[in-house]
Short mmCIF file of C-alpha atoms and ligand atoms in Angstrom, two decimals:
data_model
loop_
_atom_site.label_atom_id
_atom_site.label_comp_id
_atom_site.label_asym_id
_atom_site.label_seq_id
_atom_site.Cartn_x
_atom_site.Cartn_y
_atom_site.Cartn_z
CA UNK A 21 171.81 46.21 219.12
CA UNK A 22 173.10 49.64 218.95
CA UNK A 23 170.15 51.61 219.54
CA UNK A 24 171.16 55.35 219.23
CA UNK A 25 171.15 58.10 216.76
CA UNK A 26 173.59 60.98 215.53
CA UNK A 27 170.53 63.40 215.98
CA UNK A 28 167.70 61.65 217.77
CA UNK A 29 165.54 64.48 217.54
CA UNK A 30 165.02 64.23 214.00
CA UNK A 31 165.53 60.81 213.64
CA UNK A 32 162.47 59.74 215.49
CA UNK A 33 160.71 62.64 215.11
CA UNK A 34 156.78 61.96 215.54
CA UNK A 35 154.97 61.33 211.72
CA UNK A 36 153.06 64.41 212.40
CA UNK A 37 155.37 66.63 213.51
CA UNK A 38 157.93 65.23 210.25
CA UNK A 39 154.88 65.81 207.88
CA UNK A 40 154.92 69.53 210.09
CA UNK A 41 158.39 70.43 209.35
CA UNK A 42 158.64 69.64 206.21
CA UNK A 43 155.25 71.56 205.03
CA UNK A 44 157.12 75.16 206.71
CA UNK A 45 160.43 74.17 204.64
CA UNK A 46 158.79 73.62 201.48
CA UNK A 47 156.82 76.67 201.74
CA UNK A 48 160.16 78.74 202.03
CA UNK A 49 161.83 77.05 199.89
CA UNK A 50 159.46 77.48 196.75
CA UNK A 51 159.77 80.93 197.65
CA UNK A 52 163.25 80.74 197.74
CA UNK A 53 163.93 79.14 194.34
CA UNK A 54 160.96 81.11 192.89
CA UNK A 55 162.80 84.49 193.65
CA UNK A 56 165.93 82.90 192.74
CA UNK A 57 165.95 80.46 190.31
CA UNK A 58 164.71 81.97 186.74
CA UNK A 59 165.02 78.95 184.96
CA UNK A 60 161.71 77.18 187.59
CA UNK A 61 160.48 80.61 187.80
CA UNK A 62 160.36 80.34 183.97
CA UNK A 63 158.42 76.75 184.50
CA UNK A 64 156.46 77.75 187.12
CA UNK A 65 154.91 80.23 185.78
CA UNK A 66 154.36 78.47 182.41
CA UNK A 67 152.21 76.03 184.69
CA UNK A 68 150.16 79.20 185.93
CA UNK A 69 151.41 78.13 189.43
CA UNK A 70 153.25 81.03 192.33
CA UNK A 71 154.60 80.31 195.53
CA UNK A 72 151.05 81.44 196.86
CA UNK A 73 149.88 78.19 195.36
CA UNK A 74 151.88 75.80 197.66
CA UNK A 75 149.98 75.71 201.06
CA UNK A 76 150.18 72.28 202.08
CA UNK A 77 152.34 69.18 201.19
CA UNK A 78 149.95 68.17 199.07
CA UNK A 79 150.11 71.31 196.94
CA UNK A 80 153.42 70.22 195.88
CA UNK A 81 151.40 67.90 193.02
CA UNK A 82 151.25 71.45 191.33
CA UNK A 83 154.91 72.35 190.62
CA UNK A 84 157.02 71.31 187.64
CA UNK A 85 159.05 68.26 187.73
CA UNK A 86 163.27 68.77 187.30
CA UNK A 87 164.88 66.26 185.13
CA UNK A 88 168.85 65.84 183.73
CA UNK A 89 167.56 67.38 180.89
CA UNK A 90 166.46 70.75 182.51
CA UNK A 91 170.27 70.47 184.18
CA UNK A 92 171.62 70.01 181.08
CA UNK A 93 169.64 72.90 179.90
CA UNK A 94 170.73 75.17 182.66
CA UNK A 95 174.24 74.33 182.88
CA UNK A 96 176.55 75.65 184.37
CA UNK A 97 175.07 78.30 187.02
CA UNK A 98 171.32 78.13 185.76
CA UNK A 99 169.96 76.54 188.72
CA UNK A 100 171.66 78.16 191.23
CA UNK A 101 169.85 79.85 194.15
CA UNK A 102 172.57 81.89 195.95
CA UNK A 103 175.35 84.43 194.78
CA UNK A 104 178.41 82.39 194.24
CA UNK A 105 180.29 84.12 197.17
CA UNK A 106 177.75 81.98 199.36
CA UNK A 107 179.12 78.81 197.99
CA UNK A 108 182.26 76.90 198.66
CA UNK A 109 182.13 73.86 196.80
CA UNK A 110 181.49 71.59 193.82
CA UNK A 111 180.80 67.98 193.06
CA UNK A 112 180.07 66.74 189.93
CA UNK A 113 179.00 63.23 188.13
CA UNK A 114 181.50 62.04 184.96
CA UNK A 115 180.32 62.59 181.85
CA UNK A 116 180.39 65.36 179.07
CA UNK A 117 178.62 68.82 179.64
CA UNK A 118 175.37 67.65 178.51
CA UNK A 119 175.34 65.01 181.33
CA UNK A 120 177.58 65.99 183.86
CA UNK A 121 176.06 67.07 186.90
CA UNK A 122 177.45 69.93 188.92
CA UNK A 123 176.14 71.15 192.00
CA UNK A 124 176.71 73.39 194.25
CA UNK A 125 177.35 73.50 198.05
CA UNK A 126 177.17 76.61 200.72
CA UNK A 127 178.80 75.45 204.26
CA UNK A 128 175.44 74.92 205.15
CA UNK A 129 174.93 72.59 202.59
CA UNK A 130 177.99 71.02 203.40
CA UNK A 131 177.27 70.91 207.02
CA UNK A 132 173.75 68.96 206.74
CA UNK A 133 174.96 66.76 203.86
CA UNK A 134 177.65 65.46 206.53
CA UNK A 135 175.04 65.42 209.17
CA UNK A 136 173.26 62.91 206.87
CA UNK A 137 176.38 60.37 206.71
CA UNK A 138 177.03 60.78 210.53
CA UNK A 139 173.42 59.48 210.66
CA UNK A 140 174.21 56.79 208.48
CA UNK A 141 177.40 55.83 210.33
CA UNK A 142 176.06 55.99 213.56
CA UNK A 143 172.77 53.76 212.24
CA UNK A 144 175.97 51.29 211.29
CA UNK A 145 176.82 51.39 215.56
CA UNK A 146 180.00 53.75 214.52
CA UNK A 147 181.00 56.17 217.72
CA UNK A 148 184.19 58.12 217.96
CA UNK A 149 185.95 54.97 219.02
CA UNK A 150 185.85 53.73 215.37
CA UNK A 151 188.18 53.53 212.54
CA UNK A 152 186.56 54.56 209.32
CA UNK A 153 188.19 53.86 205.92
CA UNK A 154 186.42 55.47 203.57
CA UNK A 155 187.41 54.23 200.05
CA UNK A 156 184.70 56.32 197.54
CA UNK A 157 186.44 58.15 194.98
CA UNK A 158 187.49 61.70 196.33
CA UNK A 159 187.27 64.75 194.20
CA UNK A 160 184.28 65.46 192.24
CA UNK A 161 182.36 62.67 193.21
CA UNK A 162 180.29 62.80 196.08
CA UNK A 163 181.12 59.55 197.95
CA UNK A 164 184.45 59.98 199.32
CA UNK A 165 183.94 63.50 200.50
CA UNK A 166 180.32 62.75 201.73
CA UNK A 167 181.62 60.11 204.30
CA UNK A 168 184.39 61.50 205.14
CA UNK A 169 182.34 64.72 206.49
CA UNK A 170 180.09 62.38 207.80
CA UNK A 171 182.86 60.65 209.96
CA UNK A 172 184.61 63.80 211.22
CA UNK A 173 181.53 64.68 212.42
CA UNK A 174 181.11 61.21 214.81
CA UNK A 175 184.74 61.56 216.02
CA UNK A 176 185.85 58.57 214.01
CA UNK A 177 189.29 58.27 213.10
CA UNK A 178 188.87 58.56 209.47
CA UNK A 179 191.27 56.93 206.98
CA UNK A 180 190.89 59.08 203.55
CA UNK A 181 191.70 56.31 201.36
CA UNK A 182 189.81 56.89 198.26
CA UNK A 183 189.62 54.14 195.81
CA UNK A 184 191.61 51.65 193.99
CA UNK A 185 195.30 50.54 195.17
CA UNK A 186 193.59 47.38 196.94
CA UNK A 187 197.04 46.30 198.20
CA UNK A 188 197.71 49.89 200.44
CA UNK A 189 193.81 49.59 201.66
CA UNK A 190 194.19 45.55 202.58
CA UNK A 191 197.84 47.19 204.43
CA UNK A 192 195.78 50.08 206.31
CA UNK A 193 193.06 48.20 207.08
CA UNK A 194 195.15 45.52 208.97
CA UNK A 195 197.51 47.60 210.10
CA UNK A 196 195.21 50.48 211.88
CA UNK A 197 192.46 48.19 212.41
CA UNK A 198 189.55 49.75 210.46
CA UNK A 199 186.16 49.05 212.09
CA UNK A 200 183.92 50.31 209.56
CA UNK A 201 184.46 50.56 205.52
CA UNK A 202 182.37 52.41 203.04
CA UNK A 203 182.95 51.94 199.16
CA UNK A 204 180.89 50.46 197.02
CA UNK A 205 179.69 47.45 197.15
CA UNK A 206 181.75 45.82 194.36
CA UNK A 207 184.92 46.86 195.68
CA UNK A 208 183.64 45.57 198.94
CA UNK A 209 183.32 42.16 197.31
CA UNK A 210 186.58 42.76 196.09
CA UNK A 211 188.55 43.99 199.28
CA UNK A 212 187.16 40.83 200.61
CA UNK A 213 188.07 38.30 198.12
CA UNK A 214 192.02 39.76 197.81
CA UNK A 215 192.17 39.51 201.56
CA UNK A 216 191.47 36.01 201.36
CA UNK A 217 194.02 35.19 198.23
CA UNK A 218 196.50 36.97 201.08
CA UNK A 219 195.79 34.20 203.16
CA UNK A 220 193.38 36.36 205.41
CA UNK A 221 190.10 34.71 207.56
CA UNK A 222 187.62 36.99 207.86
CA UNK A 223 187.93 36.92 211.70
CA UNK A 224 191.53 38.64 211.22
CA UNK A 225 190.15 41.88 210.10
CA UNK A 226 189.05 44.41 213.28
CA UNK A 227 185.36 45.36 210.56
CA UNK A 228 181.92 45.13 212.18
CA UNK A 229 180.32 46.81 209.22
CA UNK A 230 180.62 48.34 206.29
CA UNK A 231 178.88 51.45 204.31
CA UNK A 232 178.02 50.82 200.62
CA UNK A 233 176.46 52.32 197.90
CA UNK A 234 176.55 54.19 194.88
CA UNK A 235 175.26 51.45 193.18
CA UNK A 236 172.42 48.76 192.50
CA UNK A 237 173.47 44.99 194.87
CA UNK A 238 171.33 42.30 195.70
CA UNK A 239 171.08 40.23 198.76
CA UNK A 240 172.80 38.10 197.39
CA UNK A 241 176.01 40.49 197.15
CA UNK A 242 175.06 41.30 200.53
CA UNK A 243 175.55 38.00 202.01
CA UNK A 244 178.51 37.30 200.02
CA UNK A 245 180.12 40.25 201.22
CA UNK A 246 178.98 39.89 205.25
CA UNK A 247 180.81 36.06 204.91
CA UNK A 248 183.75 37.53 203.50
CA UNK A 249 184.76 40.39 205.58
CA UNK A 250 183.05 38.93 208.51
CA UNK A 251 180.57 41.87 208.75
CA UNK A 252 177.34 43.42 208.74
CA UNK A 253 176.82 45.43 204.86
CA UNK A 254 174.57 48.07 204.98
CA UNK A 255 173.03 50.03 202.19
CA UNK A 256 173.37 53.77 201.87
CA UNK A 257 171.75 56.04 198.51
CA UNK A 258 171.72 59.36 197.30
CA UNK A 259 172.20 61.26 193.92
CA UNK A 260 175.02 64.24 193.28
CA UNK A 261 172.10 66.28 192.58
CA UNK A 262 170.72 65.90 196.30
CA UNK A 263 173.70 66.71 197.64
CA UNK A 264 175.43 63.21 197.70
CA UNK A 265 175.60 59.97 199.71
CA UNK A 266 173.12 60.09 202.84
CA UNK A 267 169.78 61.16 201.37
CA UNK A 268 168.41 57.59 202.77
CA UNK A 269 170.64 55.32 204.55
CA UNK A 270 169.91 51.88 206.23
CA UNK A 271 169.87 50.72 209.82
CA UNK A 272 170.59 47.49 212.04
CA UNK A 273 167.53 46.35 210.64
CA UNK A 274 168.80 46.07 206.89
CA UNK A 275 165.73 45.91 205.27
CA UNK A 276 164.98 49.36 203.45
CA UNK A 277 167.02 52.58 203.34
CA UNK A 278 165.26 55.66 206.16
CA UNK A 279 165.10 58.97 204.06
CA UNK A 280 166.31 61.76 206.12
CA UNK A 281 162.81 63.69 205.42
CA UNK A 282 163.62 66.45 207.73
CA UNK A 283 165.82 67.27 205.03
CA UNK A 284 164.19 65.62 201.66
CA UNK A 285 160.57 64.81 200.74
CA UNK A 286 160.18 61.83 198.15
CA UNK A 287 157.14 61.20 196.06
CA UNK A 288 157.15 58.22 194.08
CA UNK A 289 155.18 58.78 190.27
CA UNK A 290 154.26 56.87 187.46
CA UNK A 291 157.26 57.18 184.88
CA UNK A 292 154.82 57.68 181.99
CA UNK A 293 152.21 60.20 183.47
CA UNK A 294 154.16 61.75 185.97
CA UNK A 295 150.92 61.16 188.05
CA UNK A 296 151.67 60.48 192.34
CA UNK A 297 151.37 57.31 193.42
CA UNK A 298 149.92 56.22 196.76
CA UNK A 299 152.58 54.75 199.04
CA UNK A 300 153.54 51.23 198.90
CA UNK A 301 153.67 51.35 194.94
CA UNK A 302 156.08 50.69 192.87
CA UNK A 303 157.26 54.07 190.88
CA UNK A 304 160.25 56.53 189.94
CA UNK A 305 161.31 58.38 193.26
CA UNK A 306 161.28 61.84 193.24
CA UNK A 307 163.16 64.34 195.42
CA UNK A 308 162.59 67.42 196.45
CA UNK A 309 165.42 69.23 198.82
CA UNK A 310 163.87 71.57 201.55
CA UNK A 311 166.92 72.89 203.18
CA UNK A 312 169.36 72.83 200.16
CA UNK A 313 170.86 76.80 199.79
CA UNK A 314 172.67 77.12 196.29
CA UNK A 315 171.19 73.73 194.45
CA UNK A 316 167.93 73.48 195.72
CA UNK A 317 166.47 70.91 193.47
CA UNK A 318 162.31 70.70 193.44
CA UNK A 319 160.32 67.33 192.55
CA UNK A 320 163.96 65.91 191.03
CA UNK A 321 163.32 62.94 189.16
CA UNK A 322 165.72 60.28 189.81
CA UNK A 323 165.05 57.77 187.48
CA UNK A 324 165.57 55.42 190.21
CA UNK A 325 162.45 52.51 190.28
CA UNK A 326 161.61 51.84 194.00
CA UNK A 327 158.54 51.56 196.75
CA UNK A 328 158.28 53.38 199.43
CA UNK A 329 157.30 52.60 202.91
CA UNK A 330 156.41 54.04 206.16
CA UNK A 331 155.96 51.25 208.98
CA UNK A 332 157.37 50.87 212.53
CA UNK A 333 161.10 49.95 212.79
CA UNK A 334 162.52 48.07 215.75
CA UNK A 335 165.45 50.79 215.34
CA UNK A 336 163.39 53.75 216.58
CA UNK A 337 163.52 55.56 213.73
CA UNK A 338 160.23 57.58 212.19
CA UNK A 339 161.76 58.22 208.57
CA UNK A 340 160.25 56.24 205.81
CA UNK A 341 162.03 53.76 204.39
CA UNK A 342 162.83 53.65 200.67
CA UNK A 343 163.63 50.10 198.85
CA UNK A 344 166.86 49.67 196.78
CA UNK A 345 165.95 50.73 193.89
CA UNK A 346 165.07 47.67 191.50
CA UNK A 347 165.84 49.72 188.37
CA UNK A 348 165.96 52.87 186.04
CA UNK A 349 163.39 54.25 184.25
CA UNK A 350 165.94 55.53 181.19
CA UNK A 351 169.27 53.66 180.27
CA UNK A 352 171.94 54.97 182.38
CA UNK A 353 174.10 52.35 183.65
CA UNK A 354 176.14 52.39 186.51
CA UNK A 355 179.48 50.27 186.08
CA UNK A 356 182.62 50.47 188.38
CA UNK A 357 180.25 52.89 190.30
CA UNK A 358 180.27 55.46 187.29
CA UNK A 359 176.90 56.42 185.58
CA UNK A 360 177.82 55.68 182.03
CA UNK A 361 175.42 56.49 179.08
CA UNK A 362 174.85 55.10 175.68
CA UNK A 363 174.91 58.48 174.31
CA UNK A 364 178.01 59.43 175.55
CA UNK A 365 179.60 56.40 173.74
CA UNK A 366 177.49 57.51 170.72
CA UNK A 367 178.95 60.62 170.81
CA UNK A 368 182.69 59.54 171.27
CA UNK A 369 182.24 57.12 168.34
CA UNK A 370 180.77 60.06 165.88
CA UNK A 371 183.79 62.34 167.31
CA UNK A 372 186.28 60.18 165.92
CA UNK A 373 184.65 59.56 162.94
CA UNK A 374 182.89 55.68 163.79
CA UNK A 375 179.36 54.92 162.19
CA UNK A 376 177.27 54.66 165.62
CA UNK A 377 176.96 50.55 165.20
CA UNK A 378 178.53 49.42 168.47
CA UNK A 379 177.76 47.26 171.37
CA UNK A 380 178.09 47.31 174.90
CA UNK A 381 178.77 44.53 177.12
CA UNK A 382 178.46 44.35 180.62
CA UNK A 383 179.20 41.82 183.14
CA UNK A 384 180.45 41.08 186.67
CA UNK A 385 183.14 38.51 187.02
CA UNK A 386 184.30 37.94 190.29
CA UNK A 387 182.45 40.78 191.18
CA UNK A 388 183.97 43.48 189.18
CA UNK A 389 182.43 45.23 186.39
CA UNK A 390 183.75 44.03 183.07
CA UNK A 391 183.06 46.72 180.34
CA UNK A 392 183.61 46.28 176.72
CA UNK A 393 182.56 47.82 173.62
CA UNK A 394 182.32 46.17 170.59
CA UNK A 395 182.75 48.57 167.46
CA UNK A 396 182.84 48.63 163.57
CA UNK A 397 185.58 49.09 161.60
CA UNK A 398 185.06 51.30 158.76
CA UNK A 399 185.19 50.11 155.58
CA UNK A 400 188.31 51.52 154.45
CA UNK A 401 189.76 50.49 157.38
CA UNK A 402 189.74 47.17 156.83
CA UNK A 403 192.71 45.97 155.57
CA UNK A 404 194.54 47.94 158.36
CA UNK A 405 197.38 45.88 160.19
CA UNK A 406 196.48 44.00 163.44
CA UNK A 407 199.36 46.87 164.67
CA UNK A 408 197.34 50.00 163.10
CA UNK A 409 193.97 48.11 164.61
CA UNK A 410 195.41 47.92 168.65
CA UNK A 411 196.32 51.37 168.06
CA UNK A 412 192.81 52.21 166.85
CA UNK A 413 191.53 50.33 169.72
CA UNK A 414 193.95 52.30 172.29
CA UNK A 415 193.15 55.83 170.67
CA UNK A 416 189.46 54.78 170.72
CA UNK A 417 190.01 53.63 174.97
CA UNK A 418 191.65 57.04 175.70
CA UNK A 419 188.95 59.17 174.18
CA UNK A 420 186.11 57.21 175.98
CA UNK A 421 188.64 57.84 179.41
CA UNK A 422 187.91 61.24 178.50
CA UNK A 423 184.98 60.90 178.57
CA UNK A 424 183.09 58.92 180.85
CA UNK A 425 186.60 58.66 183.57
CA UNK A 426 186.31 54.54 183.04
CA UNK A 427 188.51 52.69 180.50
CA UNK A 428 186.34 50.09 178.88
CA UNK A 429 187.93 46.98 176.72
CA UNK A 430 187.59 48.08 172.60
CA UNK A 431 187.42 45.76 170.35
CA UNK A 432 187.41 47.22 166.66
CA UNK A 433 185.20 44.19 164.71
CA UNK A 434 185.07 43.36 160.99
CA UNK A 435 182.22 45.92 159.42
CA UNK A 436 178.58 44.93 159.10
CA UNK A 437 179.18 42.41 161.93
CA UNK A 438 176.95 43.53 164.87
CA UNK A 439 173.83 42.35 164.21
CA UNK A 440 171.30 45.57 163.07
CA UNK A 441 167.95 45.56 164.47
CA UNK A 442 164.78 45.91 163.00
CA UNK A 443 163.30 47.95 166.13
CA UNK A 444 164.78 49.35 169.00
CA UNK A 445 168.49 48.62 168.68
CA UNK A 446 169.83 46.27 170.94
CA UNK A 447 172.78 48.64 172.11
CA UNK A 448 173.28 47.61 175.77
CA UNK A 449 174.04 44.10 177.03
CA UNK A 450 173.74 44.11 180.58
CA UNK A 451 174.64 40.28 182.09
CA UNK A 452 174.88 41.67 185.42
CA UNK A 453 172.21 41.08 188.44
CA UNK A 454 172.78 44.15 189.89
CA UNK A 455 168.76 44.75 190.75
CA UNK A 456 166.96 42.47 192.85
CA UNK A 457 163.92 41.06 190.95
CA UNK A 458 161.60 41.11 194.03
O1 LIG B 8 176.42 57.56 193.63
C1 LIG B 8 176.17 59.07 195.49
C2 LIG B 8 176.58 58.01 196.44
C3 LIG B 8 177.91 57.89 196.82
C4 LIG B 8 175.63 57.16 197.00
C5 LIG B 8 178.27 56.93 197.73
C6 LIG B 8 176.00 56.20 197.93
C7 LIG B 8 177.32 56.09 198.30
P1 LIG B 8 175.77 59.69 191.61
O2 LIG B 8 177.11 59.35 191.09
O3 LIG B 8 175.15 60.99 191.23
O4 LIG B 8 175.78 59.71 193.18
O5 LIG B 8 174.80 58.50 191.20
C8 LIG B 8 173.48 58.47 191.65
O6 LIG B 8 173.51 56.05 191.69
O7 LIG B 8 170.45 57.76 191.01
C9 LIG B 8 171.21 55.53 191.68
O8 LIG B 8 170.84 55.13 190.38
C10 LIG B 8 172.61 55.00 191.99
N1 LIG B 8 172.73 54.65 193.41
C11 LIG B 8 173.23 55.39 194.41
N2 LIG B 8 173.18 54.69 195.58
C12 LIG B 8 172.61 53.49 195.30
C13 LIG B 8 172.27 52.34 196.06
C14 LIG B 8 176.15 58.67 194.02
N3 LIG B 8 172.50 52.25 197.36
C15 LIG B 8 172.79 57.20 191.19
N4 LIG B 8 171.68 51.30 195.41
C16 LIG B 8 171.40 57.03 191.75
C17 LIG B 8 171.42 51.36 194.09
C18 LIG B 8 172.32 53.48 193.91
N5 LIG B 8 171.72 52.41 193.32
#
């Protein structure tokens, strides 16, 4: 039991006075994106609705919804809230310009996104007398940077490892002792299996627990991954455009993820009508940020499929608890922790002058994301050499590096051979089980 919390104020804050707190933010921050924003001042108004309107938490049923689309649409500064001297920072998703993601950060921002990691590390039992290796990608994505604020801010002694080079994270990890890890939860699975090809037990690591997200995992993965490093895995979630890692994070009790609602207020709706759902139902969560400065994102959907639930924890905490999320309600997939789109493959394929008949395959063999794409040769190019073909194949990998910052497997296949479909095309082949089916 490590019952204590980075800010135990918030964290088991009454219900009422939560529900309190977050009815004065919203109010100001309508407001605030209202006299900043145009782009939801434009939808606002087209919904008859003013900051006036929004009186109570429950008045929040009356603004507009945010989707990719509408970032899409406002990209690059439309939805920003505050000059750009106020902000310091980026992150950004992969992805071309009609899906990337960037968003914005004053110190502020920065300062309570961190808060929301410490919370999550501390809900882990990290203090100041832990070593942290934090191996999320740093740079534009959110992970890396996220924890590593988050463990400056408990006094950790935080390894900035970022990802990939197993070999030099197996080496620090041993060699500094590392008490806590955060990456995702595939690379988990896969830290753990190289240390035991090493010749490693799981007792001769100094982990208690590990940090891991960014993704969908199942129990399953969970388990497989507490054997093998000889730890407790817990769960952490958020989205680039709520700042990062942290929005909900799990604790000792590992069975849902606490949203740090001082901060964010989730509604979950029905996907198709966009219509509130009462809690305990299963819907598309939906985020709006009440302290954000320069990105402050209103009823965000996420796309994400989950339930929400507010009931007693033995941990202390007051903050609902969010499930993982058991799916997506559009087809973005997330492999090797990157959010990967069919239309972004499209797109590469019509760039370099493919027909759009492709197929993607996904799988997870000992638990890494395998990612290939099978393609049509044109016609003419046929009766190219099996030398000409690999290059077509390499050319073909590079531009969809470009692209979506993953290198899947090509293979250029004889035309007319993938199957066409008489409805929906059958574009994605997913053999993972990344969601729990519960
Ligand atoms: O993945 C932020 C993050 C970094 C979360 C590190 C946790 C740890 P994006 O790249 O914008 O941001 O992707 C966000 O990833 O909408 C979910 O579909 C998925 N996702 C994130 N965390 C989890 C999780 C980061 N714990 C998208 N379980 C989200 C399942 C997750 N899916």
């Amino acid at each position: 039991m490590h019952n204590h919390y980075y800010q135990p104020e918030a964290e088991t804050m009454p219900v009422e006075n939560i529900k309190k707190l977050q009815e004065e933010k919203l109010k100001k921050q309508v407001r605030h994106v209202y006299d900043n924003v145009k782009y939801y001042r434009d939808l606002m108004d087209a919904k008859g609705v003013t900051p006036d309107d929004i009186r109570t938490l429950d008045d929040i049923k009356k603004l507009p919804f945010l989707t990719k689309d509408d970032l899409r649409e406002a990209y690059p500064y439309g939805m920003l809230a505050t000059d750009l001297k106020d902000c310091v920072r980026i992150q950004s998703t992969s992805g071309t310009t009609g899906k990337r993601v960037v968003a914005f950060y004053t110190q502020n921002d920065i300062d309570l996104w961190e808060d929301c990691c410490a919370r999550a590390i501390v809900a882990v039992g990290g203090d100041e007398n832990d070593v942290c290796q934090v191996c999320y990608g740093y740079g534009l994505f959110t992970g890396g940077p996220g924890l590593n604020g988050g463990s400056h801010k408990v006094g950790c002694l935080t390894l900035p490892m970022s990802s990939g080079n197993t070999e030099r994270q197996i080496q620090f990890m041993m060699d500094l002792g590392a008490t806590i890890l955060c990456c995702t939860p595939s690379y988990a699975a896969y830290i753990g299996e190289s240390l035991k090809e090493r010749g490693y037990k799981p007792e001769d690591n100094k982990l208690k627990a590990g940090i891991f997200g960014a993704e969908p995992w199942t129990e399953e993965m969970r388990r497989d991954i507490e054997k093998s490093l000889g730890i407790k895995a817990y769960d952490i979630y958020g989205l680039t455009e709520t700042s990062g890692p942290g929005v909900s994070f799990e604790c000792e009790e590992q069975t849902g993820m606490h949203i740090n609602e001082d901060h964010f207020y989730a509604e979950i709706i029905d996907p198709e009508t966009g219509e509130v759902l009462p809690e305990g139902s299963k819907g598309e969560l939906v985020f709006t940020a009440l302290d954000k400065e320069a990105f402050p994102l209103l009823r965000y959907r996420t796309r994400d499929i989950c339930v929400l639930k507010r009931e007693k924890c033995s941990c202390g905490r007051t903050f609902i608890k969010m499930s993982k999320p058991m799916g997506r309600s559009d087809d973005m997939m997330i492999i090797r922790g990157v959010n990967v789109f069919p239309s972004q493959i499209e797109a590469v394929l019509l760039n370099n002058g493919y027909a759009p008949n492709y197929q993607i395959i996904v799988d997870r063999v000992n638990n890494t994301d395998t990612f290939d794409i099978n393609v049509e040769m044109l016609p003419e190019d046929f009766s190219d050499t099996p030398k000409t073909i690999t290059k077509k194949e390499k050319d073909l990998q590079n531009a969809m590096k470009t692209m979506l910052g993953i290198n899947p497997a090509i293979h250029l296949v004889a035309p007319k051979t993938i199957a066409r479909s008489e409805g929906k095309a059958v574009r994605v082949i997913d053999k993972r089980k990344s969601y729990d089916t519960k």
